[in-house]
Amino acid sequence: MRSFVLFAVAAAAFVFAGSAAQAERLTEQPLVDANWVDENLDNPSLVVVDIRSLTKQGSPYAAGHIPGSVYAPYGKFGWRAKVDNVVAMLPPVDVIADRIGALGIDNDKQVVVVPAGQNSSDFGAATRVYWTFKVLGHDAVTILNGGQRAWNAAGKDVSTDAVTPTKVAFNANFRPELVATTEDVAKAKENGVALIDARPVAQFEGKSKSGVVARNGAIPGAKNISQSKFYDAKEGAFVASDAIEQLVGDAGVDADAKEITYCNTGHWASVAWFGLSEVMGNKNTAMYDGSLTEWAADPSREMVIPK
């Protein structure tokens, strides 16, 4: 079924790809700082997307956001969807492309994704959205390093004026090489592909598990690099490339190895994917969208308790 779904997604992407030109990128960097965003706010090619989730106190966007930014909260906007009974998956290409267009983002726009920036898991919302744009063929995307936290710390202006974007057409060009399937994971060892488990150590070792995952343990042969190691919560910033190279080396994985990241639902895995692919620069990296929610649901797929 997963093969059929990916075929359908790819086919839909072909329809939506058309002949749209990619944006002239305002930056080639996966991360930008508050000063860069501030200096480019008046550029008509820039769209700042605030993805901070709603809290018990209400909308953080309503309380104060980067001037001119549009709001697409991670948990409510529809960045992820239930597909074939697997939660938190990439939505069908036509659906997510339409939603992105509704934010006023077309193929000529440079996107800056803004999370809250409080910790690595929160920052994972931004890396997941960034991965989504990349999967859809939109390279003109970057993340505000440290998120709204960094913007506020820099003393930049905030606004309480809500922005209502004008819907435009966003044409997707699906990149299957960035999305690992269950079959890809099952054949990883024989194909010489490293599996990177981005969950906390306790989950990797089978001492605990997510409620959406059917069984304890890890996929055989996986190496653990917890997503928390990619983000400095004290400083509110993603770690540098050399630090990631050290993490990879400590895990016993070559820095340029073919690899697939996974976690429970493809959220934490996006933090590792972003660090390995975009910051360290290993473009041989894909992410298993279904992750253990999909893998462990089938009792015939092996799970192990690493020693």
PDB file of C-alpha atoms in Angstrom:
ATOM      1  CA  MET A   1       0.000   0.000   0.000  1.00  0.00           C
ATOM      2  CA  ARG A   2       2.835   2.414   0.835  1.00  0.00           C
ATOM      3  CA  SER A   3       4.304   1.915  -2.652  1.00  0.00           C
ATOM      4  CA  PHE A   4       0.934   2.745  -4.171  1.00  0.00           C
ATOM      5  CA  VAL A   5       0.587   5.853  -1.994  1.00  0.00           C
ATOM      6  CA  LEU A   6       4.014   7.132  -2.989  1.00  0.00           C
ATOM      7  CA  PHE A   7       3.242   6.444  -6.652  1.00  0.00           C
ATOM      8  CA  ALA A   8       0.015   8.415  -6.275  1.00  0.00           C
ATOM      9  CA  VAL A   9       1.837  11.246  -4.539  1.00  0.00           C
ATOM     10  CA  ALA A  10       4.501  11.358  -7.213  1.00  0.00           C
ATOM     11  CA  ALA A  11       1.869  11.298  -9.954  1.00  0.00           C
ATOM     12  CA  ALA A  12      -0.010  14.135  -8.311  1.00  0.00           C
ATOM     13  CA  ALA A  13       3.219  16.060  -7.991  1.00  0.00           C
ATOM     14  CA  PHE A  14       3.857  15.691 -11.712  1.00  0.00           C
ATOM     15  CA  VAL A  15       0.471  17.236 -12.417  1.00  0.00           C
ATOM     16  CA  PHE A  16       1.121  20.137 -10.084  1.00  0.00           C
ATOM     17  CA  ALA A  17       4.726  20.732 -11.085  1.00  0.00           C
ATOM     18  CA  GLY A  18       3.906  22.386 -14.400  1.00  0.00           C
ATOM     19  CA  SER A  19       6.716  24.557 -15.674  1.00  0.00           C
ATOM     20  CA  ALA A  20       6.915  26.979 -12.746  1.00  0.00           C
ATOM     21  CA  ALA A  21      10.297  28.550 -12.175  1.00  0.00           C
ATOM     22  CA  GLN A  22      11.936  28.354  -8.778  1.00  0.00           C
ATOM     23  CA  ALA A  23      12.425  31.485  -6.762  1.00  0.00           C
ATOM     24  CA  GLU A  24      15.606  33.473  -6.926  1.00  0.00           C
ATOM     25  CA  ARG A  25      16.805  32.627  -3.447  1.00  0.00           C
ATOM     26  CA  LEU A  26      17.544  35.481  -1.099  1.00  0.00           C
ATOM     27  CA  THR A  27      19.838  33.159   0.853  1.00  0.00           C
ATOM     28  CA  GLU A  28      21.466  29.779   0.317  1.00  0.00           C
ATOM     29  CA  GLN A  29      21.704  29.180   4.060  1.00  0.00           C
ATOM     30  CA  PRO A  30      19.369  26.766   5.887  1.00  0.00           C
ATOM     31  CA  LEU A  31      19.457  29.048   8.926  1.00  0.00           C
ATOM     32  CA  VAL A  32      19.342  32.841   9.162  1.00  0.00           C
ATOM     33  CA  ASP A  33      19.524  35.159  12.153  1.00  0.00           C
ATOM     34  CA  ALA A  34      17.170  37.890  13.329  1.00  0.00           C
ATOM     35  CA  ASN A  35      19.230  40.635  11.693  1.00  0.00           C
ATOM     36  CA  TRP A  36      18.972  38.957   8.285  1.00  0.00           C
ATOM     37  CA  VAL A  37      15.193  38.646   8.593  1.00  0.00           C
ATOM     38  CA  ASP A  38      14.882  42.249   9.777  1.00  0.00           C
ATOM     39  CA  GLU A  39      16.974  43.527   6.858  1.00  0.00           C
ATOM     40  CA  ASN A  40      14.839  41.636   4.332  1.00  0.00           C
ATOM     41  CA  LEU A  41      11.340  42.214   5.733  1.00  0.00           C
ATOM     42  CA  ASP A  42      10.498  44.781   3.069  1.00  0.00           C
ATOM     43  CA  ASN A  43      11.500  42.489   0.212  1.00  0.00           C
ATOM     44  CA  PRO A  44       8.314  41.524  -1.673  1.00  0.00           C
ATOM     45  CA  SER A  45       9.815  38.102  -2.399  1.00  0.00           C
ATOM     46  CA  LEU A  46       9.942  37.209   1.307  1.00  0.00           C
ATOM     47  CA  VAL A  47       7.188  35.404   3.215  1.00  0.00           C
ATOM     48  CA  VAL A  48       7.732  34.856   6.939  1.00  0.00           C
ATOM     49  CA  VAL A  49       5.666  31.925   8.240  1.00  0.00           C
ATOM     50  CA  ASP A  50       5.004  31.817  11.977  1.00  0.00           C
ATOM     51  CA  ILE A  51       4.302  28.179  12.901  1.00  0.00           C
ATOM     52  CA  ARG A  52       4.134  28.511  16.693  1.00  0.00           C
ATOM     53  CA  SER A  53       1.510  26.242  18.193  1.00  0.00           C
ATOM     54  CA  LEU A  54      -1.461  27.466  20.153  1.00  0.00           C
ATOM     55  CA  THR A  55      -1.012  27.380  23.932  1.00  0.00           C
ATOM     56  CA  LYS A  56      -3.299  27.414  26.961  1.00  0.00           C
ATOM     57  CA  GLN A  57      -2.906  31.173  26.901  1.00  0.00           C
ATOM     58  CA  GLY A  58      -4.177  31.319  23.324  1.00  0.00           C
ATOM     59  CA  SER A  59      -2.471  32.337  20.099  1.00  0.00           C
ATOM     60  CA  PRO A  60       1.174  33.404  20.411  1.00  0.00           C
ATOM     61  CA  TYR A  61       0.794  35.036  17.008  1.00  0.00           C
ATOM     62  CA  ALA A  62      -1.960  37.293  18.304  1.00  0.00           C
ATOM     63  CA  ALA A  63       0.181  38.208  21.308  1.00  0.00           C
ATOM     64  CA  GLY A  64       3.022  39.410  19.088  1.00  0.00           C
ATOM     65  CA  HIS A  65       4.783  38.282  15.930  1.00  0.00           C
ATOM     66  CA  ILE A  66       7.348  39.372  13.369  1.00  0.00           C
ATOM     67  CA  PRO A  67       5.739  42.240  11.422  1.00  0.00           C
ATOM     68  CA  GLY A  68       4.139  41.050   8.199  1.00  0.00           C
ATOM     69  CA  SER A  69       4.391  37.347   9.006  1.00  0.00           C
ATOM     70  CA  VAL A  70       1.559  34.946   8.221  1.00  0.00           C
ATOM     71  CA  TYR A  71       0.299  32.393  10.718  1.00  0.00           C
ATOM     72  CA  ALA A  72       0.205  28.635  10.086  1.00  0.00           C
ATOM     73  CA  PRO A  73       0.389  26.884  13.494  1.00  0.00           C
ATOM     74  CA  TYR A  74       2.166  23.554  13.291  1.00  0.00           C
ATOM     75  CA  GLY A  75      -0.515  21.508  15.023  1.00  0.00           C
ATOM     76  CA  LYS A  76      -3.572  23.108  13.420  1.00  0.00           C
ATOM     77  CA  PHE A  77      -2.689  24.247   9.911  1.00  0.00           C
ATOM     78  CA  GLY A  78      -2.456  20.797   8.375  1.00  0.00           C
ATOM     79  CA  TRP A  79       1.278  20.394   7.800  1.00  0.00           C
ATOM     80  CA  ARG A  80       0.782  16.691   8.572  1.00  0.00           C
ATOM     81  CA  ALA A  81      -2.107  14.284   8.060  1.00  0.00           C
ATOM     82  CA  LYS A  82      -3.286  10.735   8.679  1.00  0.00           C
ATOM     83  CA  VAL A  83      -2.517   8.608   5.620  1.00  0.00           C
ATOM     84  CA  ASP A  84      -3.330   4.880   5.405  1.00  0.00           C
ATOM     85  CA  ASN A  85      -3.991   4.851   9.162  1.00  0.00           C
ATOM     86  CA  VAL A  86      -0.528   6.258   9.869  1.00  0.00           C
ATOM     87  CA  VAL A  87      -0.633   9.542  11.760  1.00  0.00           C
ATOM     88  CA  ALA A  88       1.430  12.675  11.121  1.00  0.00           C
ATOM     89  CA  MET A  89       2.367  11.920   7.520  1.00  0.00           C
ATOM     90  CA  LEU A  90       3.049  14.254   4.617  1.00  0.00           C
ATOM     91  CA  PRO A  91      -0.415  15.136   3.269  1.00  0.00           C
ATOM     92  CA  PRO A  92      -1.295  14.365  -0.365  1.00  0.00           C
ATOM     93  CA  VAL A  93       0.714  16.698  -2.578  1.00  0.00           C
ATOM     94  CA  ASP A  94      -2.279  18.528  -4.030  1.00  0.00           C
ATOM     95  CA  VAL A  95      -3.667  19.177  -0.538  1.00  0.00           C
ATOM     96  CA  ILE A  96      -0.493  20.563   1.029  1.00  0.00           C
ATOM     97  CA  ALA A  97       0.332  22.570  -2.119  1.00  0.00           C
ATOM     98  CA  ASP A  98      -3.088  24.226  -1.926  1.00  0.00           C
ATOM     99  CA  ARG A  99      -2.572  25.050   1.746  1.00  0.00           C
ATOM    100  CA  ILE A 100       0.825  26.590   1.065  1.00  0.00           C
ATOM    101  CA  GLY A 101      -0.641  28.684  -1.740  1.00  0.00           C
ATOM    102  CA  ALA A 102      -3.273  29.934   0.695  1.00  0.00           C
ATOM    103  CA  LEU A 103      -0.422  31.473   2.715  1.00  0.00           C
ATOM    104  CA  GLY A 104       0.473  33.685  -0.239  1.00  0.00           C
ATOM    105  CA  ILE A 105       3.454  31.512  -1.135  1.00  0.00           C
ATOM    106  CA  ASP A 106       4.085  30.808  -4.794  1.00  0.00           C
ATOM    107  CA  ASN A 107       7.192  29.411  -6.450  1.00  0.00           C
ATOM    108  CA  ASP A 108       8.821  32.834  -6.578  1.00  0.00           C
ATOM    109  CA  LYS A 109       8.770  33.391  -2.810  1.00  0.00           C
ATOM    110  CA  GLN A 110      11.578  33.008  -0.300  1.00  0.00           C
ATOM    111  CA  VAL A 111      10.160  31.406   2.839  1.00  0.00           C
ATOM    112  CA  VAL A 112      11.423  31.916   6.392  1.00  0.00           C
ATOM    113  CA  VAL A 113       9.971  29.478   8.939  1.00  0.00           C
ATOM    114  CA  VAL A 114       9.643  30.749  12.508  1.00  0.00           C
ATOM    115  CA  PRO A 115       9.094  28.371  15.473  1.00  0.00           C
ATOM    116  CA  ALA A 116       9.026  29.392  19.128  1.00  0.00           C
ATOM    117  CA  GLY A 117      12.641  28.245  19.520  1.00  0.00           C
ATOM    118  CA  GLN A 118      12.397  27.098  23.128  1.00  0.00           C
ATOM    119  CA  ASN A 119      13.889  23.599  22.742  1.00  0.00           C
ATOM    120  CA  SER A 120      14.849  20.984  20.179  1.00  0.00           C
ATOM    121  CA  SER A 121      11.426  19.351  19.978  1.00  0.00           C
ATOM    122  CA  ASP A 122       9.789  22.730  19.429  1.00  0.00           C
ATOM    123  CA  PHE A 123      12.397  23.560  16.805  1.00  0.00           C
ATOM    124  CA  GLY A 124      11.466  20.247  15.178  1.00  0.00           C
ATOM    125  CA  ALA A 125       8.258  21.877  13.995  1.00  0.00           C
ATOM    126  CA  ALA A 126      10.382  24.191  11.851  1.00  0.00           C
ATOM    127  CA  THR A 127      12.630  21.427  10.517  1.00  0.00           C
ATOM    128  CA  ARG A 128       9.573  19.346   9.613  1.00  0.00           C
ATOM    129  CA  VAL A 129       7.982  22.258   7.729  1.00  0.00           C
ATOM    130  CA  TYR A 130      11.337  23.001   6.065  1.00  0.00           C
ATOM    131  CA  TRP A 131      11.584  19.329   4.984  1.00  0.00           C
ATOM    132  CA  THR A 132       8.053  19.575   3.583  1.00  0.00           C
ATOM    133  CA  PHE A 133       9.023  22.503   1.358  1.00  0.00           C
ATOM    134  CA  LYS A 134      12.131  20.645   0.199  1.00  0.00           C
ATOM    135  CA  VAL A 135      10.114  17.500  -0.582  1.00  0.00           C
ATOM    136  CA  LEU A 136       7.762  19.654  -2.634  1.00  0.00           C
ATOM    137  CA  GLY A 137      10.700  20.980  -4.649  1.00  0.00           C
ATOM    138  CA  HIS A 138      10.854  24.452  -3.088  1.00  0.00           C
ATOM    139  CA  ASP A 139      14.486  25.240  -2.252  1.00  0.00           C
ATOM    140  CA  ALA A 140      13.889  28.874  -1.322  1.00  0.00           C
ATOM    141  CA  VAL A 141      13.244  28.090   2.329  1.00  0.00           C
ATOM    142  CA  THR A 142      15.198  28.805   5.496  1.00  0.00           C
ATOM    143  CA  ILE A 143      14.597  28.829   9.255  1.00  0.00           C
ATOM    144  CA  LEU A 144      15.041  31.685  11.711  1.00  0.00           C
ATOM    145  CA  ASN A 145      17.695  30.208  14.008  1.00  0.00           C
ATOM    146  CA  GLY A 146      16.294  30.368  17.529  1.00  0.00           C
ATOM    147  CA  GLY A 147      12.833  31.251  16.252  1.00  0.00           C
ATOM    148  CA  GLN A 148      10.686  33.932  17.848  1.00  0.00           C
ATOM    149  CA  ARG A 149      12.815  33.603  20.973  1.00  0.00           C
ATOM    150  CA  ALA A 150      15.850  34.874  19.067  1.00  0.00           C
ATOM    151  CA  TRP A 151      13.833  37.670  17.435  1.00  0.00           C
ATOM    152  CA  ASN A 152      12.635  38.904  20.815  1.00  0.00           C
ATOM    153  CA  ALA A 153      16.103  38.560  22.356  1.00  0.00           C
ATOM    154  CA  ALA A 154      17.506  40.760  19.580  1.00  0.00           C
ATOM    155  CA  GLY A 155      15.057  43.497  20.549  1.00  0.00           C
ATOM    156  CA  LYS A 156      13.304  43.499  17.194  1.00  0.00           C
ATOM    157  CA  ASP A 157       9.860  44.999  16.652  1.00  0.00           C
ATOM    158  CA  VAL A 158       6.776  42.834  17.050  1.00  0.00           C
ATOM    159  CA  SER A 159       3.280  43.384  15.728  1.00  0.00           C
ATOM    160  CA  THR A 160      -0.185  42.333  16.812  1.00  0.00           C
ATOM    161  CA  ASP A 161      -1.685  43.085  13.402  1.00  0.00           C
ATOM    162  CA  ALA A 162      -2.911  39.871  11.799  1.00  0.00           C
ATOM    163  CA  VAL A 163      -1.979  39.326   8.159  1.00  0.00           C
ATOM    164  CA  THR A 164      -4.580  37.850   5.812  1.00  0.00           C
ATOM    165  CA  PRO A 165      -2.661  36.521   2.818  1.00  0.00           C
ATOM    166  CA  THR A 166      -3.956  36.475  -0.739  1.00  0.00           C
ATOM    167  CA  LYS A 167      -4.161  32.940  -2.086  1.00  0.00           C
ATOM    168  CA  VAL A 168      -1.836  32.125  -4.980  1.00  0.00           C
ATOM    169  CA  ALA A 169      -0.823  28.995  -6.874  1.00  0.00           C
ATOM    170  CA  PHE A 170       1.996  26.933  -5.409  1.00  0.00           C
ATOM    171  CA  ASN A 171       3.227  24.292  -7.853  1.00  0.00           C
ATOM    172  CA  ALA A 172       4.842  21.253  -6.230  1.00  0.00           C
ATOM    173  CA  ASN A 173       7.596  19.129  -7.739  1.00  0.00           C
ATOM    174  CA  PHE A 174       7.785  16.030  -5.525  1.00  0.00           C
ATOM    175  CA  ARG A 175      11.255  14.722  -4.634  1.00  0.00           C
ATOM    176  CA  PRO A 176      10.964  11.028  -3.715  1.00  0.00           C
ATOM    177  CA  GLU A 177      14.663  10.795  -2.841  1.00  0.00           C
ATOM    178  CA  LEU A 178      14.019  12.748   0.361  1.00  0.00           C
ATOM    179  CA  VAL A 179      11.259  10.402   1.550  1.00  0.00           C
ATOM    180  CA  ALA A 180      12.244   6.922   2.718  1.00  0.00           C
ATOM    181  CA  THR A 181       9.603   4.195   2.477  1.00  0.00           C
ATOM    182  CA  THR A 182       9.158   1.169   4.713  1.00  0.00           C
ATOM    183  CA  GLU A 183      10.713  -0.895   1.937  1.00  0.00           C
ATOM    184  CA  ASP A 184      13.738   1.411   1.868  1.00  0.00           C
ATOM    185  CA  VAL A 185      14.201   0.936   5.605  1.00  0.00           C
ATOM    186  CA  ALA A 186      13.795  -2.846   5.377  1.00  0.00           C
ATOM    187  CA  LYS A 187      16.524  -2.993   2.729  1.00  0.00           C
ATOM    188  CA  ALA A 188      18.789  -0.405   4.346  1.00  0.00           C
ATOM    189  CA  LYS A 189      21.368  -2.881   5.643  1.00  0.00           C
ATOM    190  CA  GLU A 190      21.775  -4.781   2.379  1.00  0.00           C
ATOM    191  CA  ASN A 191      21.932  -1.481   0.486  1.00  0.00           C
ATOM    192  CA  GLY A 192      24.590  -0.051   2.785  1.00  0.00           C
ATOM    193  CA  VAL A 193      22.324   2.658   4.172  1.00  0.00           C
ATOM    194  CA  ALA A 194      22.755   3.798   7.790  1.00  0.00           C
ATOM    195  CA  LEU A 195      19.651   4.150   9.959  1.00  0.00           C
ATOM    196  CA  ILE A 196      19.691   7.070  12.404  1.00  0.00           C
ATOM    197  CA  ASP A 197      17.228   6.812  15.291  1.00  0.00           C
ATOM    198  CA  ALA A 198      16.584  10.360  16.537  1.00  0.00           C
ATOM    199  CA  ARG A 199      14.539   9.433  19.613  1.00  0.00           C
ATOM    200  CA  PRO A 200      15.681   9.877  23.217  1.00  0.00           C
ATOM    201  CA  VAL A 201      18.073   7.180  24.461  1.00  0.00           C
ATOM    202  CA  ALA A 202      15.429   5.608  26.730  1.00  0.00           C
ATOM    203  CA  GLN A 203      13.124   4.994  23.778  1.00  0.00           C
ATOM    204  CA  PHE A 204      15.955   3.717  21.591  1.00  0.00           C
ATOM    205  CA  GLU A 205      16.943   1.238  24.316  1.00  0.00           C
ATOM    206  CA  GLY A 206      13.354   0.045  24.722  1.00  0.00           C
ATOM    207  CA  LYS A 207      12.950   1.359  28.274  1.00  0.00           C
ATOM    208  CA  SER A 208      10.013   3.515  27.190  1.00  0.00           C
ATOM    209  CA  LYS A 209       8.024   4.215  24.051  1.00  0.00           C
ATOM    210  CA  SER A 210       5.644   6.696  22.483  1.00  0.00           C
ATOM    211  CA  GLY A 211       1.952   5.985  22.867  1.00  0.00           C
ATOM    212  CA  VAL A 212       1.499   5.927  19.086  1.00  0.00           C
ATOM    213  CA  VAL A 213       4.131   3.191  18.612  1.00  0.00           C
ATOM    214  CA  ALA A 214       2.970  -0.420  19.017  1.00  0.00           C
ATOM    215  CA  ARG A 215       6.173  -1.977  20.371  1.00  0.00           C
ATOM    216  CA  ASN A 216       9.281  -1.100  22.329  1.00  0.00           C
ATOM    217  CA  GLY A 217      12.721  -1.147  20.754  1.00  0.00           C
ATOM    218  CA  ALA A 218      14.478   0.033  17.638  1.00  0.00           C
ATOM    219  CA  ILE A 219      14.864  -0.997  14.012  1.00  0.00           C
ATOM    220  CA  PRO A 220      17.723  -3.520  13.702  1.00  0.00           C
ATOM    221  CA  GLY A 221      21.077  -1.938  12.931  1.00  0.00           C
ATOM    222  CA  ALA A 222      20.031   1.618  13.802  1.00  0.00           C
ATOM    223  CA  LYS A 223      22.374   4.068  15.490  1.00  0.00           C
ATOM    224  CA  ASN A 224      21.039   6.529  18.050  1.00  0.00           C
ATOM    225  CA  ILE A 225      21.647  10.273  17.778  1.00  0.00           C
ATOM    226  CA  SER A 226      19.001  11.929  19.925  1.00  0.00           C
ATOM    227  CA  GLN A 227      17.380  14.970  18.358  1.00  0.00           C
ATOM    228  CA  SER A 228      18.083  16.928  21.538  1.00  0.00           C
ATOM    229  CA  LYS A 229      21.798  16.935  20.677  1.00  0.00           C
ATOM    230  CA  PHE A 230      21.208  18.991  17.540  1.00  0.00           C
ATOM    231  CA  TYR A 231      19.825  22.041  19.352  1.00  0.00           C
ATOM    232  CA  ASP A 232      21.327  24.098  22.160  1.00  0.00           C
ATOM    233  CA  ALA A 233      18.286  24.897  24.302  1.00  0.00           C
ATOM    234  CA  LYS A 234      20.309  27.151  26.601  1.00  0.00           C
ATOM    235  CA  GLU A 235      21.534  29.339  23.747  1.00  0.00           C
ATOM    236  CA  GLY A 236      18.402  28.895  21.651  1.00  0.00           C
ATOM    237  CA  ALA A 237      20.246  27.913  18.477  1.00  0.00           C
ATOM    238  CA  PHE A 238      20.946  24.932  16.239  1.00  0.00           C
ATOM    239  CA  VAL A 239      24.402  23.433  16.713  1.00  0.00           C
ATOM    240  CA  ALA A 240      27.152  24.016  14.148  1.00  0.00           C
ATOM    241  CA  SER A 241      28.323  21.651  11.435  1.00  0.00           C
ATOM    242  CA  ASP A 242      31.454  20.542  13.275  1.00  0.00           C
ATOM    243  CA  ALA A 243      29.387  19.547  16.303  1.00  0.00           C
ATOM    244  CA  ILE A 244      27.154  17.438  14.073  1.00  0.00           C
ATOM    245  CA  GLU A 245      30.183  15.774  12.497  1.00  0.00           C
ATOM    246  CA  GLN A 246      31.268  14.833  16.016  1.00  0.00           C
ATOM    247  CA  LEU A 247      27.839  13.380  16.788  1.00  0.00           C
ATOM    248  CA  VAL A 248      27.928  11.313  13.612  1.00  0.00           C
ATOM    249  CA  GLY A 249      31.443  10.086  14.315  1.00  0.00           C
ATOM    250  CA  ASP A 250      30.572   9.154  17.894  1.00  0.00           C
ATOM    251  CA  ALA A 251      27.630   7.124  16.565  1.00  0.00           C
ATOM    252  CA  GLY A 252      29.960   5.203  14.260  1.00  0.00           C
ATOM    253  CA  VAL A 253      28.518   6.558  11.019  1.00  0.00           C
ATOM    254  CA  ASP A 254      30.523   8.023   8.147  1.00  0.00           C
ATOM    255  CA  ALA A 255      29.855  11.729   7.595  1.00  0.00           C
ATOM    256  CA  ASP A 256      29.018  11.131   3.918  1.00  0.00           C
ATOM    257  CA  ALA A 257      27.153   7.841   4.354  1.00  0.00           C
ATOM    258  CA  LYS A 258      23.814   7.152   2.735  1.00  0.00           C
ATOM    259  CA  GLU A 259      21.388   7.390   5.627  1.00  0.00           C
ATOM    260  CA  ILE A 260      17.764   7.436   6.705  1.00  0.00           C
ATOM    261  CA  THR A 261      16.555   9.206   9.830  1.00  0.00           C
ATOM    262  CA  TYR A 262      13.515   8.040  11.767  1.00  0.00           C
ATOM    263  CA  CYS A 263      11.784   8.541  15.126  1.00  0.00           C
ATOM    264  CA  ASN A 264       8.201   7.883  16.219  1.00  0.00           C
ATOM    265  CA  THR A 265       6.225  10.042  13.771  1.00  0.00           C
ATOM    266  CA  GLY A 266       8.762  11.845  11.577  1.00  0.00           C
ATOM    267  CA  HIS A 267       8.972  14.934  13.809  1.00  0.00           C
ATOM    268  CA  TRP A 268      12.212  14.375  15.738  1.00  0.00           C
ATOM    269  CA  ALA A 269      13.582  12.615  12.661  1.00  0.00           C
ATOM    270  CA  SER A 270      13.295  15.907  10.790  1.00  0.00           C
ATOM    271  CA  VAL A 271      15.629  17.546  13.333  1.00  0.00           C
ATOM    272  CA  ALA A 272      18.281  14.913  12.602  1.00  0.00           C
ATOM    273  CA  TRP A 273      17.605  15.076   8.849  1.00  0.00           C
ATOM    274  CA  PHE A 274      17.996  18.867   8.886  1.00  0.00           C
ATOM    275  CA  GLY A 275      21.218  18.665  10.864  1.00  0.00           C
ATOM    276  CA  LEU A 276      22.757  15.946   8.714  1.00  0.00           C
ATOM    277  CA  SER A 277      21.538  17.070   5.288  1.00  0.00           C
ATOM    278  CA  GLU A 278      21.241  20.836   5.507  1.00  0.00           C
ATOM    279  CA  VAL A 279      23.707  21.957   8.189  1.00  0.00           C
ATOM    280  CA  MET A 280      26.423  19.289   7.863  1.00  0.00           C
ATOM    281  CA  GLY A 281      25.752  18.957   4.140  1.00  0.00           C
ATOM    282  CA  ASN A 282      25.231  15.211   3.623  1.00  0.00           C
ATOM    283  CA  LYS A 283      22.751  15.218   0.755  1.00  0.00           C
ATOM    284  CA  ASN A 284      22.561  11.412   0.873  1.00  0.00           C
ATOM    285  CA  THR A 285      20.085  11.750   3.735  1.00  0.00           C
ATOM    286  CA  ALA A 286      16.386  10.846   3.553  1.00  0.00           C
ATOM    287  CA  MET A 287      13.696  10.752   6.240  1.00  0.00           C
ATOM    288  CA  TYR A 288      11.306   7.911   7.023  1.00  0.00           C
ATOM    289  CA  ASP A 289       8.021   9.775   7.243  1.00  0.00           C
ATOM    290  CA  GLY A 290       6.029   6.912   8.769  1.00  0.00           C
ATOM    291  CA  SER A 291       8.826   6.120  11.236  1.00  0.00           C
ATOM    292  CA  LEU A 292       8.076   3.649  14.047  1.00  0.00           C
ATOM    293  CA  THR A 293       4.356   4.382  14.022  1.00  0.00           C
ATOM    294  CA  GLU A 294       4.253   2.664  10.647  1.00  0.00           C
ATOM    295  CA  TRP A 295       7.105   0.187  11.117  1.00  0.00           C
ATOM    296  CA  ALA A 296       6.038  -1.283  14.471  1.00  0.00           C
ATOM    297  CA  ALA A 297       2.371  -1.603  13.490  1.00  0.00           C
ATOM    298  CA  ASP A 298       3.242  -4.709  11.452  1.00  0.00           C
ATOM    299  CA  PRO A 299       4.312  -7.517  13.831  1.00  0.00           C
ATOM    300  CA  SER A 300       6.304  -9.157  11.031  1.00  0.00           C
ATOM    301  CA  ARG A 301       8.778  -6.249  11.025  1.00  0.00           C
ATOM    302  CA  GLU A 302      11.604  -6.862  13.447  1.00  0.00           C
ATOM    303  CA  MET A 303      12.237  -4.672  16.468  1.00  0.00           C
ATOM    304  CA  VAL A 304      15.266  -5.129  18.731  1.00  0.00           C
ATOM    305  CA  ILE A 305      16.390  -3.947  22.149  1.00  0.00           C
ATOM    306  CA  PRO A 306      19.894  -2.542  21.522  1.00  0.00           C
ATOM    307  CA  LYS A 307      22.573  -3.631  24.002  1.00  0.00           C
TER     308      LYS A 307
END
